Short mmCIF file of C-alpha atoms and ligand atoms in Angstrom, two decimals:
data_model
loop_
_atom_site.label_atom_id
_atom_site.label_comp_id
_atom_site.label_asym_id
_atom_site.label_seq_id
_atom_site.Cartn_x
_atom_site.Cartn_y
_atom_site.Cartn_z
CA UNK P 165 61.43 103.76 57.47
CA UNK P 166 57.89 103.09 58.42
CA UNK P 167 56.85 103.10 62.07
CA UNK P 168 54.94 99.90 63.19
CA UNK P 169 52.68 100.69 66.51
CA UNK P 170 51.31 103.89 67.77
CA UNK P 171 51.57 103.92 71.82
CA UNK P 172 48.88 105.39 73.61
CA UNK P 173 50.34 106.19 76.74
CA UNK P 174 46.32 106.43 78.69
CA UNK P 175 47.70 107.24 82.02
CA UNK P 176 50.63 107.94 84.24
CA UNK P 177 48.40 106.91 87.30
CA UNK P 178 49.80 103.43 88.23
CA UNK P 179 48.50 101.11 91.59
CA UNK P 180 52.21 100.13 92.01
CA UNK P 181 55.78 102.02 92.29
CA UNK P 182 58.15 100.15 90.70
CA UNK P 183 62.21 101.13 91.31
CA UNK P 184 62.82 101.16 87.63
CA UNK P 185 60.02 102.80 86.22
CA UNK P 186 60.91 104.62 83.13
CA UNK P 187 57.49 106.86 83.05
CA UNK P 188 57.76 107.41 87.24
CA UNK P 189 54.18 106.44 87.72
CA UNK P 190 52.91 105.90 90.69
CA UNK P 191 49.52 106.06 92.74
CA UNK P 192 50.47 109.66 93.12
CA UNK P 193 51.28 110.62 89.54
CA UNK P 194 48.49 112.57 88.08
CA UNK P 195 47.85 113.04 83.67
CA UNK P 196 45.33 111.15 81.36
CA UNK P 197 44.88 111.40 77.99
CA UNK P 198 41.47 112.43 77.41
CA UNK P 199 39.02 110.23 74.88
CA UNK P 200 39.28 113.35 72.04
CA UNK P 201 42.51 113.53 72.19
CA UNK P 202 43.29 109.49 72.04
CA UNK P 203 40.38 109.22 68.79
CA UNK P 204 42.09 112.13 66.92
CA UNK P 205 45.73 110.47 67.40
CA UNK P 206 44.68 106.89 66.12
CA UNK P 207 42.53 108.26 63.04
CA UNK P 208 45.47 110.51 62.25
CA UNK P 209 47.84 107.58 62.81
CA UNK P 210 45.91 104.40 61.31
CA UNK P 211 47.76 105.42 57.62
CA UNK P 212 51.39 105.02 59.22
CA UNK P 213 51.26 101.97 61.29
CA UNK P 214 50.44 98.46 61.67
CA UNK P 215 49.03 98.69 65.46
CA UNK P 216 48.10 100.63 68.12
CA UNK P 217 49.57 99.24 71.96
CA UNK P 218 47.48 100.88 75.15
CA UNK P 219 50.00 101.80 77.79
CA UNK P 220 50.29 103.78 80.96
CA UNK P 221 51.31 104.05 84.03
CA UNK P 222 48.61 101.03 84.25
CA UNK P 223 46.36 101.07 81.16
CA UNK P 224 43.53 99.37 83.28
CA UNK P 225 43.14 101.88 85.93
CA UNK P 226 41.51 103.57 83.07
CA UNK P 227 39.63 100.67 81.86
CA UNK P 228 36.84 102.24 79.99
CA UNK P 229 39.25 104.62 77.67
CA UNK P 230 41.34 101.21 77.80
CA UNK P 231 38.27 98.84 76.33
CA UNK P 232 37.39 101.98 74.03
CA UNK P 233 40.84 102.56 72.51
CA UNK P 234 40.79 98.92 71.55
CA UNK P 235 37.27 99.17 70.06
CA UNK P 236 38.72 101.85 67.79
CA UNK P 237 41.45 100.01 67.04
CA UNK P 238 39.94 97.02 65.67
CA UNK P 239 37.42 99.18 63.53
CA UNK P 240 40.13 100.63 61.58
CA UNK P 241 41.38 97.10 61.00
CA UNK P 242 44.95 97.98 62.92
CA UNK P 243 46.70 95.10 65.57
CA UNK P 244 45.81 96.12 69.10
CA UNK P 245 48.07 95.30 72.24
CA UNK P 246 47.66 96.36 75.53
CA UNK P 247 50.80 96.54 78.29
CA UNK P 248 49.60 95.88 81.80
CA UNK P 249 50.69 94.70 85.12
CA UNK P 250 48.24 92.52 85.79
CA UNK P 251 47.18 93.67 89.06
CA UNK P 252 43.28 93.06 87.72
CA UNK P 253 43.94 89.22 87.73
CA UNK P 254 43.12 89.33 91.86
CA UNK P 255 41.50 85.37 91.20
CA UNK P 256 41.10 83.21 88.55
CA UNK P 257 37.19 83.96 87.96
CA UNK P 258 38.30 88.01 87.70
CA UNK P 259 40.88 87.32 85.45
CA UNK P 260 38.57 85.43 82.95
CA UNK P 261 36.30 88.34 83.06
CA UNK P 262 38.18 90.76 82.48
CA UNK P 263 39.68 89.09 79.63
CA UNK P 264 36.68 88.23 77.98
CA UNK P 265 36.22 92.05 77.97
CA UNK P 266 39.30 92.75 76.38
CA UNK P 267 38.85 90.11 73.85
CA UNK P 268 35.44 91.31 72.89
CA UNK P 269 37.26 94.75 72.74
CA UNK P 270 39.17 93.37 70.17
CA UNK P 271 42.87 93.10 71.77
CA UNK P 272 44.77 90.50 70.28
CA UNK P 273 47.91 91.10 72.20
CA UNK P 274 48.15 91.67 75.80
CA UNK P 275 51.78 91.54 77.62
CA UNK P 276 52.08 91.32 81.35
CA UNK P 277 55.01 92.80 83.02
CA UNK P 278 57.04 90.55 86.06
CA UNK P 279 60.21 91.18 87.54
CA UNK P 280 61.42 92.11 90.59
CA UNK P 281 60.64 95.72 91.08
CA UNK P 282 57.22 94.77 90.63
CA UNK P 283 56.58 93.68 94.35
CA UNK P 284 57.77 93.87 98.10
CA UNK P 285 58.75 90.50 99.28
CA UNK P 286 55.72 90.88 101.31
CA UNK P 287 53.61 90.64 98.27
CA UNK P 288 56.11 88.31 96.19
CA UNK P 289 52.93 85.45 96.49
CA UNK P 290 50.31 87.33 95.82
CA UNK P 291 51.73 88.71 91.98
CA UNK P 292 52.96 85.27 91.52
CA UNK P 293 49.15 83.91 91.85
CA UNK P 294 48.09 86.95 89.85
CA UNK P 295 50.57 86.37 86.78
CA UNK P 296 49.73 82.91 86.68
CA UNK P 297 45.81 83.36 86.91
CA UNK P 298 46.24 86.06 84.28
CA UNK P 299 48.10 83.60 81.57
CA UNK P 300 45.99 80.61 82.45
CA UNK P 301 42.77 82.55 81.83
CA UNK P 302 44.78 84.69 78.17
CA UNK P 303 45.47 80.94 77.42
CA UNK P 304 42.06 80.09 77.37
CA UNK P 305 42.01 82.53 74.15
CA UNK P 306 43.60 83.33 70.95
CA UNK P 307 45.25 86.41 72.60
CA UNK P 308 48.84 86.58 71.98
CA UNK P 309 50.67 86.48 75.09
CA UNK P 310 53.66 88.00 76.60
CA UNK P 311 55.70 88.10 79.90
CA UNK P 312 58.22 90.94 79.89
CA UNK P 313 60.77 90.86 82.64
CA UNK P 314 62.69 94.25 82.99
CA UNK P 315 66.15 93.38 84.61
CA UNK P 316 69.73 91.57 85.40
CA UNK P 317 68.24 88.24 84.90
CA UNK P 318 70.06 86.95 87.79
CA UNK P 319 67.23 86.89 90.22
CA UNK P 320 64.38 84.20 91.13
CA UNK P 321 61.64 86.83 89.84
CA UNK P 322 63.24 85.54 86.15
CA UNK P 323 62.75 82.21 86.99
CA UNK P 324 59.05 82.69 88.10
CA UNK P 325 58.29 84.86 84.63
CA UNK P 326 60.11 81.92 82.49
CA UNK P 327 58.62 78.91 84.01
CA UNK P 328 55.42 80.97 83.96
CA UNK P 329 55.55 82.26 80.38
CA UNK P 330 56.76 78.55 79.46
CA UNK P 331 53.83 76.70 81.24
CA UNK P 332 51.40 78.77 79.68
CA UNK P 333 52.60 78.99 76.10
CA UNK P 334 53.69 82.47 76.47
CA UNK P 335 56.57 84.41 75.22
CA UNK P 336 59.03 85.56 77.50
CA UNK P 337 60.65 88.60 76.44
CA UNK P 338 63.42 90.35 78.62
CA UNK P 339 64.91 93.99 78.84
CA UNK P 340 68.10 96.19 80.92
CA UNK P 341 66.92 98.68 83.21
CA UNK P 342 67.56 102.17 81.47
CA UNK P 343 68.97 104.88 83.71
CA UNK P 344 65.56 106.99 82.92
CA UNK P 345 62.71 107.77 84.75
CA UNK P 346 62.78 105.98 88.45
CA UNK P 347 65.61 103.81 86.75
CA UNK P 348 67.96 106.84 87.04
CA UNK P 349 68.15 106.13 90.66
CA UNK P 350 69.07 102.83 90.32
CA UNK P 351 72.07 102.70 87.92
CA UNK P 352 73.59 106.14 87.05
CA UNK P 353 77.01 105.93 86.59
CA UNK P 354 80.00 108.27 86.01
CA UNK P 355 83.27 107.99 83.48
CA UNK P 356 81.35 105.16 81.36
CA UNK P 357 83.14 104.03 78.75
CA UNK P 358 82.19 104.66 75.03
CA UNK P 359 83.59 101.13 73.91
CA UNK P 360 80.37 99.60 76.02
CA UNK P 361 77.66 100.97 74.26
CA UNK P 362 76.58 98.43 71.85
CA UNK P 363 76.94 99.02 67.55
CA UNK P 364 73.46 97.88 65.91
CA UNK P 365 69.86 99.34 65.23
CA UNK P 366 67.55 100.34 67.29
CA UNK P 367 64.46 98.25 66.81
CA UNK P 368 62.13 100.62 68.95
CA UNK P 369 62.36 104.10 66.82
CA UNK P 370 59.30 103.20 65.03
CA UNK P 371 57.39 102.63 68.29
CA UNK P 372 55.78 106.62 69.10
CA UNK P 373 54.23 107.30 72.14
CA UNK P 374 51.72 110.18 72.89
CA UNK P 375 51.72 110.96 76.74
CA UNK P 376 49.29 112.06 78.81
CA UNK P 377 51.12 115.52 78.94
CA UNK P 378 50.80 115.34 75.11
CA UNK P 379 53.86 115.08 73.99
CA UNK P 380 55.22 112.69 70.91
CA UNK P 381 58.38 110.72 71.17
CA UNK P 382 59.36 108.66 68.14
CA UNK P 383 59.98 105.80 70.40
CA UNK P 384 58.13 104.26 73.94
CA UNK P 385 59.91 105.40 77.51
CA UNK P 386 63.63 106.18 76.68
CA UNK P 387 62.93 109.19 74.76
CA UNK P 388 60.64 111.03 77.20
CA UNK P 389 61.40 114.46 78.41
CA UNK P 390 63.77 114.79 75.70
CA UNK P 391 64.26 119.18 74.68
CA UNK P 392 62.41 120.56 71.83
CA UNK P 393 65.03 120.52 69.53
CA UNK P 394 65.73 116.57 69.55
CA UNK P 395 64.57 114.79 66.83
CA UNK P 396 62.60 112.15 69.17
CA UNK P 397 60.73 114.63 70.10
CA UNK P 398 57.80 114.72 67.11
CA UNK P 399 56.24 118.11 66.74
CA UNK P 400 52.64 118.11 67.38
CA UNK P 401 50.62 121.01 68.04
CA UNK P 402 47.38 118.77 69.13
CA UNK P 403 46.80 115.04 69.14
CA UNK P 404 45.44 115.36 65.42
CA UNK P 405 48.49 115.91 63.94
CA UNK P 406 50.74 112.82 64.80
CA UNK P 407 49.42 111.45 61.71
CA UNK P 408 51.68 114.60 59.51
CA UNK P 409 54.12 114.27 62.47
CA UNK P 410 54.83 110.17 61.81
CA UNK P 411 54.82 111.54 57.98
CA UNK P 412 57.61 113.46 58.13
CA UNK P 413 60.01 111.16 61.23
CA UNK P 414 59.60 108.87 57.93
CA UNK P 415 62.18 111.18 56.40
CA UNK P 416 64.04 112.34 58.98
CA UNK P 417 67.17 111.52 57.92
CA UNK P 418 68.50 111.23 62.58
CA UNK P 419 65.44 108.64 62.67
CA UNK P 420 66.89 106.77 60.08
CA UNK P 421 70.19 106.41 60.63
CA UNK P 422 68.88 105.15 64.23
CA UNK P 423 66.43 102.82 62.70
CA UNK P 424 69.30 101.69 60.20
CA UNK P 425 72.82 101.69 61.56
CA UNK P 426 72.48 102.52 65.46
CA UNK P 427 73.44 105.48 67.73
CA UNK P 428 76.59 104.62 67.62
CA UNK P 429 77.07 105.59 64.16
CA UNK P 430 76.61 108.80 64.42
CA UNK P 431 79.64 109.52 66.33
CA UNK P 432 81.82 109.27 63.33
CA UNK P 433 79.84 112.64 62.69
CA UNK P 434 80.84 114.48 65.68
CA UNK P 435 83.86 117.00 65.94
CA UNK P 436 86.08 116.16 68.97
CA UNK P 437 84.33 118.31 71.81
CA UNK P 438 81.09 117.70 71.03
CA UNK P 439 81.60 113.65 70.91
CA UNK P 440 84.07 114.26 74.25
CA UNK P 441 80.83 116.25 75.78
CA UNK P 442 78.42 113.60 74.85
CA UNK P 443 80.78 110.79 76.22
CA UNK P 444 80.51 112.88 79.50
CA UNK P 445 77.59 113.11 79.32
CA UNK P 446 75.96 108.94 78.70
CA UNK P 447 74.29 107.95 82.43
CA UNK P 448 75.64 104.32 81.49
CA UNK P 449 76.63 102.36 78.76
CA UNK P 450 73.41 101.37 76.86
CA UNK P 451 72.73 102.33 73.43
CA UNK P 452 69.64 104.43 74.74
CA UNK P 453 72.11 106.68 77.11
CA UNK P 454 74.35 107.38 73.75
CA UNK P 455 71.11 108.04 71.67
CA UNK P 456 69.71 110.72 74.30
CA UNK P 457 72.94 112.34 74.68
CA UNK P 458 73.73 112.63 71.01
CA UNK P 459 70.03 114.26 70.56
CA UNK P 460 69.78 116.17 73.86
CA UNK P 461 72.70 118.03 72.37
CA UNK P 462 71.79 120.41 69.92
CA UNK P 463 75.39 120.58 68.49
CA UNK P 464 75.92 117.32 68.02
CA UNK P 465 72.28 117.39 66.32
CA UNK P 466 73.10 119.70 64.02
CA UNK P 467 76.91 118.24 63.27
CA UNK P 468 75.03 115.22 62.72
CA UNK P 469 72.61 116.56 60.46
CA UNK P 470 75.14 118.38 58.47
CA UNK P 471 77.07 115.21 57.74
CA UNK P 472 74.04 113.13 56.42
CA UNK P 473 73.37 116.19 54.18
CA UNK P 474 76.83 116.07 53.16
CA UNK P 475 76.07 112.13 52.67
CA UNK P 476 73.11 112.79 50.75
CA UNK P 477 74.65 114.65 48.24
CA UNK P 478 77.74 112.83 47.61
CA UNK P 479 74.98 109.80 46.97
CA UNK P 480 73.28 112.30 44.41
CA UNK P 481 76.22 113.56 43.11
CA UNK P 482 77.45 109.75 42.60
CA UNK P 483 74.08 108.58 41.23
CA UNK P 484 74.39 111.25 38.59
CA UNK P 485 77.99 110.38 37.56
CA UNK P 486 76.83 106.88 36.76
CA UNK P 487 73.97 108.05 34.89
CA UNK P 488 76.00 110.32 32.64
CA UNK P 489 78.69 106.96 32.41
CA UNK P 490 75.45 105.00 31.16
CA UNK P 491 74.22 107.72 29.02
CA UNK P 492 78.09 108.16 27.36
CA UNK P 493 77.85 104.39 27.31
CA UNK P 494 74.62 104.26 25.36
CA UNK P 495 75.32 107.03 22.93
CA UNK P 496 78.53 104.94 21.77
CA UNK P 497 77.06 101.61 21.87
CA UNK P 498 74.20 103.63 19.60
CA UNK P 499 77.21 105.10 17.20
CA UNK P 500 78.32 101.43 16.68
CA UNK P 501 75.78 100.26 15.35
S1 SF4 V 828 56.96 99.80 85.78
FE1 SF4 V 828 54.82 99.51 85.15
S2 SF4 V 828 53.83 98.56 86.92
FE2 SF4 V 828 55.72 99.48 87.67
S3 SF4 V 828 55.19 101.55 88.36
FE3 SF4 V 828 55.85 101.72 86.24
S4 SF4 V 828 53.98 101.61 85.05
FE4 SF4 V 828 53.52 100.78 87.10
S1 SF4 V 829 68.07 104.00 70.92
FE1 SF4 V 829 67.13 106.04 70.86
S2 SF4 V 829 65.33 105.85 69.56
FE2 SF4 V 829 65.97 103.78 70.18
S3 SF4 V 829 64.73 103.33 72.02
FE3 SF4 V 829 66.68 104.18 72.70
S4 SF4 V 829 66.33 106.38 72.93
FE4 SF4 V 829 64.66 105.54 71.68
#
């Protein structure tokens, strides 16, 4: 597996206090990652992936480190993307200025997240105005351009990001709330049901995040605060060494069977208690609930570990049968003639 952006998670400082925030930012929420710190992590980084995305909280509260990141970014010849909410975009003539800056920076993505937790009905005009000045003035550019809506889908706020994202040749990408962070509050659930959670891959593993606090996760929101011993927890002793840290996730054979066959594969692993504990133990029935509670649980980490081992060498052990078929083969087809 090879990871494809490096998330530099700037700040967890944010102007607004979403319901379902997964990193629980808010005005009040204090941690930045400093400008050493972020310049080791993307030089250590720039040999294992494709991009680098700025993040926060809101990225542009901290729009210097912001405009610098990107800077870097583009001198190592790696994609840049930024994540904001678009609170900058107060008027159309702010919006084109502060896009110009970014675009000088270098950014060639930028995606603006809408949905409903993102304003009072008070303020339901204002972010409107502000979404739409933003894409008009991104438009105006070859930035690639993204509205991200972050819920049910069954409210107008999805209609306003669509129409939006549509008028302005956008992409409109959408997402579940995940019961982590602020979103805990909003849809934990008891006695969920393990036929729910969905089979598949998970197409975010090879999405790390550093955080302000300077941790690693091996993939953006879901996997933060996650104990010591889980495997999307990367092991970094400082910022410099998420470049040997991406290394070895690359490897890992938990991070691959997540980037390959799903969470949910990895039950078939578990011995009875452990898989009824980490039924127990899902907040609801996403695939993200089942992948923290497999790896929160350091049992079912290591019963999962010792069955791809097991795996591993039946593969070896297979690989070398065939060989010795071939070479019997050989040697006889040699003896012929
Ligand atoms: S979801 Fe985004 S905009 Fe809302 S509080 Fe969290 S970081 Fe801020
Ligand atoms: S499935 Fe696991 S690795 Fe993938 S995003 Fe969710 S928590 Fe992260």
């Amino acid at each position: 597996m090879r990871y494809n952006t490096l998330g530099i998670h700037l700040t967890n400082a944010c102007n607004l206090t979403c319901g379902h925030c997964i990193t629980d930012s808010s005005p009040q929420a204090r941690g930045d990652l400093t400008w050493p710190q972020i310049e080791s992590a993307v030089r250590s980084a720039a040999a294992h992936v494709d991009g680098v995305c700025v993040t926060g909280g809101e990225a542009m509260l901290r729009r210097d480190l912001a405009l610098r990141t990107i800077g870097l970014t583009r001198s190592l010849g790696l994609r840049s993307s930024m994540v904001t909410n678009g609170f900058w975009a107060r008027s159309p003539h702010e919006a084109s200025a502060v896009i110009g800056d970014l675009v000088a920076a270098g950014l060639d993505k930028l995606a603006v997240s809408f949905d409903r937790y993102h304003f009072t009905p008070k303020h339901r005009a204002i972010r409107v105005e502000m979404l739409d000045a933003l894409l008009a003035a991104g438009a105006q550019t070859a930035l690639e351009l993204v509205v991200q809506y972050c819920g049910p889908g069954d409210d107008d706020a999805y209609e306003i990001a669509d129409s939006a994202a549509a008028r302005h040749g956008a992409r409109f990408e959408t997402a579940a709330v995940l019961p982590f962070g602020r979103g805990r509050n909003l849809i934990l659930r008891r006695n969920v049901d393990i036929a729910e959670v969905p089979d598949g891959a998970c197409g975010v593993v090879g999405r790390p995040i550093l955080t302000p606090e300077g941790d690693f996760y091996t993939c953006c929101g879901p996997a933060r605060g996650a104990p010591q011993h889980s495997p999307l927890r990367l092991r970094i002793a400082s910022a410099g060494e998420v470049g040997d840290a991406l290394a070895a996730a690359e490897v890992d054979p938990i991070i691959n069977t997540i980037h390959n066959t799903g969470p949910k594969s990895m039950l078939d692993a578990l011995s009875e208690p452990v898989r009824a504990r980490v039924t127990r133990n899902l907040l609801d029935g996403s695939m993200c609930s089942l992948c923290r509670a497999i790896t929160d649980d350091e049992e079912a980490v290591d019963e999962v570990r010792a069955r791809l081992r097991g795996d591993e060498l039946r593969v070896v052990a297979v690989s070398a049968l065939l060989k010795s078929v071939q070479i019997e083969q050989q040697e006889s087809a040699t003896c012929r003639r």
